[in-house]
PDB file of C-alpha atoms in Angstrom:
ATOM      1  CA  MET A 146      -0.283   0.057   0.115  1.00  0.00           C
ATOM      2  CA  ALA A 147       1.682   3.213  -0.989  1.00  0.00           C
ATOM      3  CA  ALA A 148       2.532   5.898   1.546  1.00  0.00           C
ATOM      4  CA  VAL A 149       0.142   8.971   1.746  1.00  0.00           C
ATOM      5  CA  ALA A 150       1.966  12.265   1.254  1.00  0.00           C
ATOM      6  CA  ALA A 151       1.901  14.908   3.823  1.00  0.00           C
ATOM      7  CA  PRO A 152       0.242  17.831   2.745  1.00  0.00           C
ATOM      8  CA  ARG A 153       2.412  20.198   1.464  1.00  0.00           C
ATOM      9  CA  GLN A 154       2.331  23.664   4.175  1.00  0.00           C
ATOM     10  CA  ASP A 155       2.699  27.042   2.249  1.00  0.00           C
ATOM     11  CA  PRO A 156       5.973  28.829   3.081  1.00  0.00           C
ATOM     12  CA  LEU A 157       5.199  31.706   5.257  1.00  0.00           C
ATOM     13  CA  ARG A 158       4.670  35.066   3.577  1.00  0.00           C
ATOM     14  CA  VAL A 159       6.011  38.001   5.522  1.00  0.00           C
ATOM     15  CA  GLY A 160       5.240  41.444   4.859  1.00  0.00           C
ATOM     16  CA  PHE A 161       6.277  45.017   5.780  1.00  0.00           C
ATOM     17  CA  VAL A 162       4.359  48.236   5.192  1.00  0.00           C
ATOM     18  CA  GLY A 163       7.625  50.859   6.168  1.00  0.00           C
ATOM     19  CA  ALA A 164      10.646  50.025   4.830  1.00  0.00           C
ATOM     20  CA  GLY A 165      12.585  52.061   7.117  1.00  0.00           C
ATOM     21  CA  ARG A 166      15.860  51.140   9.448  1.00  0.00           C
ATOM     22  CA  MET A 167      13.962  49.091  12.231  1.00  0.00           C
ATOM     23  CA  ALA A 168      11.771  47.114   9.290  1.00  0.00           C
ATOM     24  CA  GLU A 169      15.073  46.439   7.663  1.00  0.00           C
ATOM     25  CA  ALA A 170      16.567  45.092  10.736  1.00  0.00           C
ATOM     26  CA  LEU A 171      13.734  42.734  11.368  1.00  0.00           C
ATOM     27  CA  ALA A 172      14.012  41.324   7.679  1.00  0.00           C
ATOM     28  CA  GLN A 173      17.501  41.156   7.923  1.00  0.00           C
ATOM     29  CA  GLY A 174      17.341  38.846  11.206  1.00  0.00           C
ATOM     30  CA  PHE A 175      14.562  36.664   9.896  1.00  0.00           C
ATOM     31  CA  ILE A 176      16.167  35.920   6.604  1.00  0.00           C
ATOM     32  CA  ARG A 177      19.731  35.228   8.131  1.00  0.00           C
ATOM     33  CA  ALA A 178      18.325  32.897  10.356  1.00  0.00           C
ATOM     34  CA  GLY A 179      16.675  31.156   8.027  1.00  0.00           C
ATOM     35  CA  LYS A 180      13.313  31.730   9.640  1.00  0.00           C
ATOM     36  CA  VAL A 181      11.997  33.087   6.282  1.00  0.00           C
ATOM     37  CA  GLU A 182      13.241  33.100   2.790  1.00  0.00           C
ATOM     38  CA  ALA A 183      14.051  36.449   1.249  1.00  0.00           C
ATOM     39  CA  GLN A 184      11.689  35.838  -1.700  1.00  0.00           C
ATOM     40  CA  HIS A 185       8.726  35.225   0.683  1.00  0.00           C
ATOM     41  CA  VAL A 186       9.356  38.758   1.803  1.00  0.00           C
ATOM     42  CA  LEU A 187       7.200  41.940   0.615  1.00  0.00           C
ATOM     43  CA  ALA A 188       7.791  45.248   1.564  1.00  0.00           C
ATOM     44  CA  SER A 189       5.959  48.919   0.500  1.00  0.00           C
ATOM     45  CA  ALA A 190       6.884  52.794   1.037  1.00  0.00           C
ATOM     46  CA  PRO A 191       5.974  55.326  -0.777  1.00  0.00           C
ATOM     47  CA  SER A 192       9.353  55.879  -2.570  1.00  0.00           C
ATOM     48  CA  ASP A 193      12.750  53.450  -3.359  1.00  0.00           C
ATOM     49  CA  ARG A 194      15.079  55.252  -0.937  1.00  0.00           C
ATOM     50  CA  ASN A 195      14.576  52.548   1.549  1.00  0.00           C
ATOM     51  CA  LEU A 196      13.187  50.217  -0.696  1.00  0.00           C
ATOM     52  CA  CYS A 197      16.438  49.609  -2.199  1.00  0.00           C
ATOM     53  CA  HIS A 198      18.015  47.810   1.044  1.00  0.00           C
ATOM     54  CA  PHE A 199      15.091  45.501   0.985  1.00  0.00           C
ATOM     55  CA  GLN A 200      16.050  44.368  -2.929  1.00  0.00           C
ATOM     56  CA  ALA A 201      19.585  44.300  -1.912  1.00  0.00           C
ATOM     57  CA  LEU A 202      18.404  41.113   0.540  1.00  0.00           C
ATOM     58  CA  GLY A 203      16.682  39.660  -2.202  1.00  0.00           C
ATOM     59  CA  CYS A 204      13.451  40.670  -0.892  1.00  0.00           C
ATOM     60  CA  GLN A 205      10.236  41.674  -3.109  1.00  0.00           C
ATOM     61  CA  ILE A 206       8.907  45.555  -3.096  1.00  0.00           C
ATOM     62  CA  THR A 207       6.350  47.255  -4.131  1.00  0.00           C
ATOM     63  CA  HIS A 208       4.609  50.971  -3.672  1.00  0.00           C
ATOM     64  CA  SER A 209       0.893  49.740  -3.088  1.00  0.00           C
ATOM     65  CA  ASN A 210       0.768  48.769   0.984  1.00  0.00           C
ATOM     66  CA  GLN A 211      -2.563  46.891   0.171  1.00  0.00           C
ATOM     67  CA  GLU A 212      -1.009  44.572  -2.019  1.00  0.00           C
ATOM     68  CA  VAL A 213       1.701  43.971   0.816  1.00  0.00           C
ATOM     69  CA  VAL A 214      -1.603  42.736   3.027  1.00  0.00           C
ATOM     70  CA  ARG A 215      -3.243  40.636   0.056  1.00  0.00           C
ATOM     71  CA  ASN A 216       0.022  38.602  -0.585  1.00  0.00           C
ATOM     72  CA  CYS A 217       1.085  38.473   3.131  1.00  0.00           C
ATOM     73  CA  GLN A 218      -0.225  36.397   6.182  1.00  0.00           C
ATOM     74  CA  LEU A 219       1.802  38.266   8.634  1.00  0.00           C
ATOM     75  CA  VAL A 220       2.318  41.765   8.399  1.00  0.00           C
ATOM     76  CA  PHE A 221       4.568  44.352  10.415  1.00  0.00           C
ATOM     77  CA  PHE A 222       3.564  48.045  10.131  1.00  0.00           C
ATOM     78  CA  ALA A 223       6.734  49.897  10.486  1.00  0.00           C
ATOM     79  CA  THR A 224       5.509  53.395   9.474  1.00  0.00           C
ATOM     80  CA  LYS A 225       5.956  56.776  12.063  1.00  0.00           C
ATOM     81  CA  PRO A 226       3.187  56.652  14.419  1.00  0.00           C
ATOM     82  CA  ARG A 227       1.416  59.589  12.810  1.00  0.00           C
ATOM     83  CA  VAL A 228       1.074  58.214   9.776  1.00  0.00           C
ATOM     84  CA  LEU A 229      -0.043  55.006  11.161  1.00  0.00           C
ATOM     85  CA  PRO A 230      -3.953  55.476  11.036  1.00  0.00           C
ATOM     86  CA  THR A 231      -4.000  56.462   7.489  1.00  0.00           C
ATOM     87  CA  VAL A 232      -2.047  53.156   6.556  1.00  0.00           C
ATOM     88  CA  LEU A 233      -4.424  51.149   8.623  1.00  0.00           C
ATOM     89  CA  ALA A 234      -7.835  52.757   7.342  1.00  0.00           C
ATOM     90  CA  GLU A 235      -6.282  51.937   3.493  1.00  0.00           C
ATOM     91  CA  VAL A 236      -5.983  48.731   4.060  1.00  0.00           C
ATOM     92  CA  ALA A 237      -9.082  47.686   6.578  1.00  0.00           C
ATOM     93  CA  PRO A 238     -10.836  46.497   3.131  1.00  0.00           C
ATOM     94  CA  VAL A 239      -8.281  43.395   2.474  1.00  0.00           C
ATOM     95  CA  VAL A 240      -7.527  42.548   6.361  1.00  0.00           C
ATOM     96  CA  THR A 241      -9.197  38.784   6.364  1.00  0.00           C
ATOM     97  CA  PRO A 242      -9.496  36.835   9.541  1.00  0.00           C
ATOM     98  CA  GLU A 243      -6.276  34.704   8.584  1.00  0.00           C
ATOM     99  CA  HIS A 244      -4.134  37.496   8.820  1.00  0.00           C
ATOM    100  CA  ILE A 245      -1.482  38.351  11.769  1.00  0.00           C
ATOM    101  CA  LEU A 246      -1.028  42.117  12.257  1.00  0.00           C
ATOM    102  CA  VAL A 247       2.262  43.527  14.430  1.00  0.00           C
ATOM    103  CA  SER A 248       2.569  47.072  14.778  1.00  0.00           C
ATOM    104  CA  VAL A 249       5.939  48.752  15.562  1.00  0.00           C
ATOM    105  CA  ALA A 250       4.851  52.278  16.162  1.00  0.00           C
ATOM    106  CA  ALA A 251       5.544  53.585  19.309  1.00  0.00           C
ATOM    107  CA  GLY A 252       2.940  55.026  21.545  1.00  0.00           C
ATOM    108  CA  VAL A 253       0.017  53.830  19.504  1.00  0.00           C
ATOM    109  CA  SER A 254      -2.120  51.670  21.777  1.00  0.00           C
ATOM    110  CA  LEU A 255      -3.559  48.614  20.643  1.00  0.00           C
ATOM    111  CA  SER A 256      -7.112  49.733  21.235  1.00  0.00           C
ATOM    112  CA  ALA A 257      -6.473  52.425  18.928  1.00  0.00           C
ATOM    113  CA  LEU A 258      -5.223  50.242  16.456  1.00  0.00           C
ATOM    114  CA  GLU A 259      -7.733  47.632  16.903  1.00  0.00           C
ATOM    115  CA  GLU A 260     -10.749  50.675  16.373  1.00  0.00           C
ATOM    116  CA  LEU A 261      -9.220  51.102  12.737  1.00  0.00           C
ATOM    117  CA  LEU A 262      -9.306  47.418  11.581  1.00  0.00           C
ATOM    118  CA  PRO A 263     -11.784  45.226  11.340  1.00  0.00           C
ATOM    119  CA  PRO A 264     -13.473  43.355  14.052  1.00  0.00           C
ATOM    120  CA  ALA A 265     -11.504  40.147  15.543  1.00  0.00           C
ATOM    121  CA  THR A 266      -8.316  41.180  14.083  1.00  0.00           C
ATOM    122  CA  ARG A 267      -5.247  39.310  15.135  1.00  0.00           C
ATOM    123  CA  LEU A 268      -2.877  42.299  16.498  1.00  0.00           C
ATOM    124  CA  LEU A 269       0.212  42.103  18.080  1.00  0.00           C
ATOM    125  CA  ARG A 270       2.346  45.200  19.726  1.00  0.00           C
ATOM    126  CA  ILE A 271       6.092  45.336  19.611  1.00  0.00           C
ATOM    127  CA  SER A 272       8.783  47.643  20.971  1.00  0.00           C
ATOM    128  CA  PRO A 273      11.934  46.663  19.305  1.00  0.00           C
ATOM    129  CA  ASN A 274      15.322  48.569  19.052  1.00  0.00           C
ATOM    130  CA  LEU A 275      18.271  49.456  17.030  1.00  0.00           C
ATOM    131  CA  PRO A 276      20.703  46.510  18.123  1.00  0.00           C
ATOM    132  CA  CYS A 277      18.222  44.360  16.470  1.00  0.00           C
ATOM    133  CA  MET A 278      20.441  45.437  13.266  1.00  0.00           C
ATOM    134  CA  VAL A 279      23.076  42.985  14.578  1.00  0.00           C
ATOM    135  CA  GLN A 280      20.780  40.657  16.086  1.00  0.00           C
ATOM    136  CA  GLU A 281      20.976  41.850  19.580  1.00  0.00           C
ATOM    137  CA  GLY A 282      18.072  43.529  20.030  1.00  0.00           C
ATOM    138  CA  ALA A 283      15.880  43.684  23.217  1.00  0.00           C
ATOM    139  CA  MET A 284      12.196  43.231  22.388  1.00  0.00           C
ATOM    140  CA  VAL A 285       9.005  43.088  24.229  1.00  0.00           C
ATOM    141  CA  MET A 286       5.543  42.328  22.507  1.00  0.00           C
ATOM    142  CA  ALA A 287       1.651  42.419  23.644  1.00  0.00           C
ATOM    143  CA  ARG A 288      -1.166  41.235  22.404  1.00  0.00           C
ATOM    144  CA  GLY A 289      -4.216  42.403  21.346  1.00  0.00           C
ATOM    145  CA  ARG A 290      -7.641  41.110  21.991  1.00  0.00           C
ATOM    146  CA  HIS A 291      -8.029  38.543  19.259  1.00  0.00           C
ATOM    147  CA  ALA A 292      -4.505  37.626  18.815  1.00  0.00           C
ATOM    148  CA  GLY A 293      -4.327  33.565  20.145  1.00  0.00           C
ATOM    149  CA  GLY A 294      -1.185  32.034  21.912  1.00  0.00           C
ATOM    150  CA  SER A 295      -0.034  30.388  18.481  1.00  0.00           C
ATOM    151  CA  ASP A 296       0.126  34.039  16.884  1.00  0.00           C
ATOM    152  CA  ALA A 297       2.266  35.457  19.707  1.00  0.00           C
ATOM    153  CA  GLN A 298       4.489  32.352  19.583  1.00  0.00           C
ATOM    154  CA  LEU A 299       4.760  32.870  16.140  1.00  0.00           C
ATOM    155  CA  VAL A 300       5.892  36.466  16.014  1.00  0.00           C
ATOM    156  CA  HIS A 301       8.119  35.816  19.076  1.00  0.00           C
ATOM    157  CA  THR A 302       9.808  32.687  17.342  1.00  0.00           C
ATOM    158  CA  LEU A 303      10.643  34.935  14.122  1.00  0.00           C
ATOM    159  CA  LEU A 304      11.626  38.300  16.632  1.00  0.00           C
ATOM    160  CA  GLU A 305      13.744  35.989  18.625  1.00  0.00           C
ATOM    161  CA  ALA A 306      16.442  36.099  15.569  1.00  0.00           C
ATOM    162  CA  CYS A 307      16.898  39.608  16.202  1.00  0.00           C
ATOM    163  CA  GLY A 308      17.576  39.418  19.710  1.00  0.00           C
ATOM    164  CA  GLN A 309      16.011  38.857  22.860  1.00  0.00           C
ATOM    165  CA  CYS A 310      12.171  39.050  23.175  1.00  0.00           C
ATOM    166  CA  GLU A 311       9.327  38.627  26.030  1.00  0.00           C
ATOM    167  CA  GLU A 312       5.627  39.057  26.031  1.00  0.00           C
ATOM    168  CA  VAL A 313       4.857  41.767  28.662  1.00  0.00           C
ATOM    169  CA  PRO A 314       1.438  43.522  29.287  1.00  0.00           C
ATOM    170  CA  GLU A 315       0.636  46.364  27.041  1.00  0.00           C
ATOM    171  CA  ALA A 316       1.537  48.953  30.159  1.00  0.00           C
ATOM    172  CA  HIS A 317       5.144  47.691  29.774  1.00  0.00           C
ATOM    173  CA  VAL A 318       5.197  48.804  26.160  1.00  0.00           C
ATOM    174  CA  ASP A 319       5.954  52.451  26.655  1.00  0.00           C
ATOM    175  CA  ILE A 320       8.138  51.784  29.903  1.00  0.00           C
ATOM    176  CA  HIS A 321      10.493  49.803  27.196  1.00  0.00           C
ATOM    177  CA  THR A 322      10.815  52.501  24.784  1.00  0.00           C
ATOM    178  CA  GLY A 323      12.007  54.571  27.883  1.00  0.00           C
ATOM    179  CA  LEU A 324      14.264  51.974  28.855  1.00  0.00           C
ATOM    180  CA  SER A 325      15.638  50.298  25.595  1.00  0.00           C
ATOM    181  CA  GLY A 326      14.184  52.166  22.666  1.00  0.00           C
ATOM    182  CA  SER A 327      15.526  55.612  23.524  1.00  0.00           C
ATOM    183  CA  GLY A 328      18.111  53.889  25.752  1.00  0.00           C
ATOM    184  CA  VAL A 329      20.193  52.853  22.785  1.00  0.00           C
ATOM    185  CA  ALA A 330      20.807  56.842  23.024  1.00  0.00           C
ATOM    186  CA  PHE A 331      21.845  57.160  26.372  1.00  0.00           C
ATOM    187  CA  VAL A 332      24.017  54.326  26.685  1.00  0.00           C
ATOM    188  CA  CYS A 333      25.760  55.889  23.305  1.00  0.00           C
ATOM    189  CA  THR A 334      25.827  59.278  25.497  1.00  0.00           C
ATOM    190  CA  PHE A 335      27.575  57.139  28.335  1.00  0.00           C
ATOM    191  CA  SER A 336      30.219  55.313  26.084  1.00  0.00           C
ATOM    192  CA  GLU A 337      31.116  59.011  24.645  1.00  0.00           C
ATOM    193  CA  ALA A 338      31.578  60.107  27.826  1.00  0.00           C
ATOM    194  CA  LEU A 339      33.637  56.907  29.023  1.00  0.00           C
ATOM    195  CA  ALA A 340      35.586  57.457  25.919  1.00  0.00           C
ATOM    196  CA  GLU A 341      36.288  61.369  26.088  1.00  0.00           C
ATOM    197  CA  GLY A 342      37.619  60.871  29.758  1.00  0.00           C
ATOM    198  CA  ALA A 343      40.243  58.783  28.434  1.00  0.00           C
ATOM    199  CA  ILE A 344      41.186  61.137  25.654  1.00  0.00           C
ATOM    200  CA  LYS A 345      41.320  63.651  27.920  1.00  0.00           C
ATOM    201  CA  MET A 346      43.734  61.742  29.947  1.00  0.00           C
ATOM    202  CA  GLY A 347      45.832  61.093  26.710  1.00  0.00           C
ATOM    203  CA  MET A 348      44.642  58.194  25.150  1.00  0.00           C
ATOM    204  CA  PRO A 349      44.324  58.303  21.247  1.00  0.00           C
ATOM    205  CA  SER A 350      40.732  58.820  20.187  1.00  0.00           C
ATOM    206  CA  GLY A 351      40.020  55.701  17.894  1.00  0.00           C
ATOM    207  CA  LEU A 352      41.616  53.434  20.695  1.00  0.00           C
ATOM    208  CA  ALA A 353      39.355  55.112  23.342  1.00  0.00           C
ATOM    209  CA  HIS A 354      36.006  54.740  21.738  1.00  0.00           C
ATOM    210  CA  ARG A 355      36.734  50.882  20.822  1.00  0.00           C
ATOM    211  CA  ILE A 356      37.643  50.008  24.049  1.00  0.00           C
ATOM    212  CA  ALA A 357      34.756  51.955  25.459  1.00  0.00           C
ATOM    213  CA  ALA A 358      32.137  50.092  23.136  1.00  0.00           C
ATOM    214  CA  GLN A 359      34.098  46.593  24.414  1.00  0.00           C
ATOM    215  CA  THR A 360      33.758  47.400  27.845  1.00  0.00           C
ATOM    216  CA  LEU A 361      30.184  48.110  27.773  1.00  0.00           C
ATOM    217  CA  LEU A 362      29.778  44.843  25.537  1.00  0.00           C
ATOM    218  CA  GLY A 363      31.713  42.666  28.100  1.00  0.00           C
ATOM    219  CA  THR A 364      29.578  43.945  30.994  1.00  0.00           C
ATOM    220  CA  ALA A 365      26.304  43.379  29.302  1.00  0.00           C
ATOM    221  CA  LYS A 366      27.377  39.802  28.553  1.00  0.00           C
ATOM    222  CA  LEU A 367      28.360  39.046  32.292  1.00  0.00           C
ATOM    223  CA  LEU A 368      25.279  40.593  33.780  1.00  0.00           C
ATOM    224  CA  LEU A 369      23.317  38.259  31.091  1.00  0.00           C
ATOM    225  CA  GLN A 370      25.314  35.465  31.636  1.00  0.00           C
ATOM    226  CA  LYS A 371      25.859  35.187  35.612  1.00  0.00           C
ATOM    227  CA  GLY A 372      22.150  36.536  36.055  1.00  0.00           C
ATOM    228  CA  GLN A 373      23.833  38.962  38.608  1.00  0.00           C
ATOM    229  CA  HIS A 374      22.437  42.298  39.736  1.00  0.00           C
ATOM    230  CA  PRO A 375      24.258  44.922  38.412  1.00  0.00           C
ATOM    231  CA  ALA A 376      25.621  45.911  41.899  1.00  0.00           C
ATOM    232  CA  GLN A 377      26.602  42.813  42.841  1.00  0.00           C
ATOM    233  CA  LEU A 378      29.122  43.154  39.628  1.00  0.00           C
ATOM    234  CA  ARG A 379      30.163  46.612  40.727  1.00  0.00           C
ATOM    235  CA  THR A 380      31.062  45.798  44.057  1.00  0.00           C
ATOM    236  CA  ASP A 381      33.397  43.129  42.807  1.00  0.00           C
ATOM    237  CA  VAL A 382      35.326  45.887  40.528  1.00  0.00           C
ATOM    238  CA  CYS A 383      35.213  48.034  43.676  1.00  0.00           C
ATOM    239  CA  THR A 384      38.194  47.285  45.939  1.00  0.00           C
ATOM    240  CA  PRO A 385      38.429  49.494  48.847  1.00  0.00           C
ATOM    241  CA  GLY A 386      40.650  52.715  48.582  1.00  0.00           C
ATOM    242  CA  GLY A 387      41.180  51.652  44.900  1.00  0.00           C
ATOM    243  CA  THR A 388      40.843  53.630  41.384  1.00  0.00           C
ATOM    244  CA  THR A 389      37.270  52.619  40.792  1.00  0.00           C
ATOM    245  CA  ILE A 390      35.823  53.404  44.205  1.00  0.00           C
ATOM    246  CA  TYR A 391      37.196  57.188  43.545  1.00  0.00           C
ATOM    247  CA  GLY A 392      35.703  57.214  39.926  1.00  0.00           C
ATOM    248  CA  LEU A 393      32.303  56.216  41.485  1.00  0.00           C
ATOM    249  CA  HIS A 394      32.430  59.141  43.537  1.00  0.00           C
ATOM    250  CA  ALA A 395      32.854  61.515  40.915  1.00  0.00           C
ATOM    251  CA  LEU A 396      29.954  59.862  39.013  1.00  0.00           C
ATOM    252  CA  GLU A 397      27.599  60.129  42.367  1.00  0.00           C
ATOM    253  CA  GLN A 398      29.194  63.773  42.724  1.00  0.00           C
ATOM    254  CA  GLY A 399      27.747  64.291  39.004  1.00  0.00           C
ATOM    255  CA  GLY A 400      23.959  62.803  39.276  1.00  0.00           C
ATOM    256  CA  LEU A 401      24.661  60.268  37.005  1.00  0.00           C
ATOM    257  CA  ARG A 402      22.378  57.533  38.449  1.00  0.00           C
ATOM    258  CA  ALA A 403      19.223  60.253  39.368  1.00  0.00           C
ATOM    259  CA  ALA A 404      20.116  61.735  35.367  1.00  0.00           C
ATOM    260  CA  THR A 405      19.886  57.921  33.817  1.00  0.00           C
ATOM    261  CA  MET A 406      16.341  57.371  35.686  1.00  0.00           C
ATOM    262  CA  SER A 407      14.966  61.080  34.926  1.00  0.00           C
ATOM    263  CA  ALA A 408      15.771  60.305  31.030  1.00  0.00           C
ATOM    264  CA  VAL A 409      14.022  56.929  31.384  1.00  0.00           C
ATOM    265  CA  GLU A 410      11.306  58.417  33.232  1.00  0.00           C
ATOM    266  CA  ALA A 411      11.205  61.367  30.559  1.00  0.00           C
ATOM    267  CA  ALA A 412      11.232  59.376  27.324  1.00  0.00           C
ATOM    268  CA  THR A 413       8.198  56.994  28.537  1.00  0.00           C
ATOM    269  CA  CYS A 414       6.030  59.802  29.432  1.00  0.00           C
ATOM    270  CA  ARG A 415       6.744  61.051  26.031  1.00  0.00           C
ATOM    271  CA  ALA A 416       5.488  57.375  24.629  1.00  0.00           C
ATOM    272  CA  ARG A 417       2.675  57.846  26.846  1.00  0.00           C
ATOM    273  CA  GLU A 418       2.214  61.237  25.730  1.00  0.00           C
ATOM    274  CA  PHE A 419       2.051  59.764  22.018  1.00  0.00           C
ATOM    275  CA  SER A 420      -0.482  56.675  23.001  1.00  0.00           C
ATOM    276  CA  ARG A 421      -3.130  59.610  24.271  1.00  0.00           C
ATOM    277  CA  LYS A 422      -3.068  61.398  21.254  1.00  0.00           C
TER     278      LYS A 422
END
């Protein structure tokens, strides 16, 4: 008796409405990790300026947002927050119950998005950050009312190709924007200041910036791999009467800790303002 062939599963087709840096970073991560074939990725944007990067990856491109939704089951909306409502109104007529839609836009709530889409649309919201470009992103995701566990698992599996991803209540998404989305700029500012301290003391600029960046990378790996609280690692480095405690005293005098906390608070509050608008 002949064996019965297993039904052939159609390949996952992933769409991007908006082709900026974050969309490119996500697509690149999916493709490099072998999660999606480049030929099964379709991206749209009003002009060719950013679409050329998708073409270089081997993806399909278009200027039609509706074409992306018609041809892809999973669609990431990576437009600017202010234009997202217009884009969703445009594509809503072609959204079906089979679609899984993912918003990358900062500060736009799931409830606001659901009002613009057909009833029971399967929707998720994610907050990525720029290190997704090197597959070291820190991301969170939140489900809409109609997104199921399998929908979340599919998106989570893809996003893990770009770094670390955790599912959270939506209330934490704006905090993530302040902590990790904007936090990339905060860390770069600290890295720059760290290097400039060494330059002031006579080290060549290029060498100082390379060592500062590697110090941040190594410290982050230690924290993640050992699972220690940062205070414990700081204590391990800080010997009585040594160089580190003198440097830490100078940082405390400069208000580094309070300024950093205030920066995360300010960025989070701004993200929440976007949500209210």
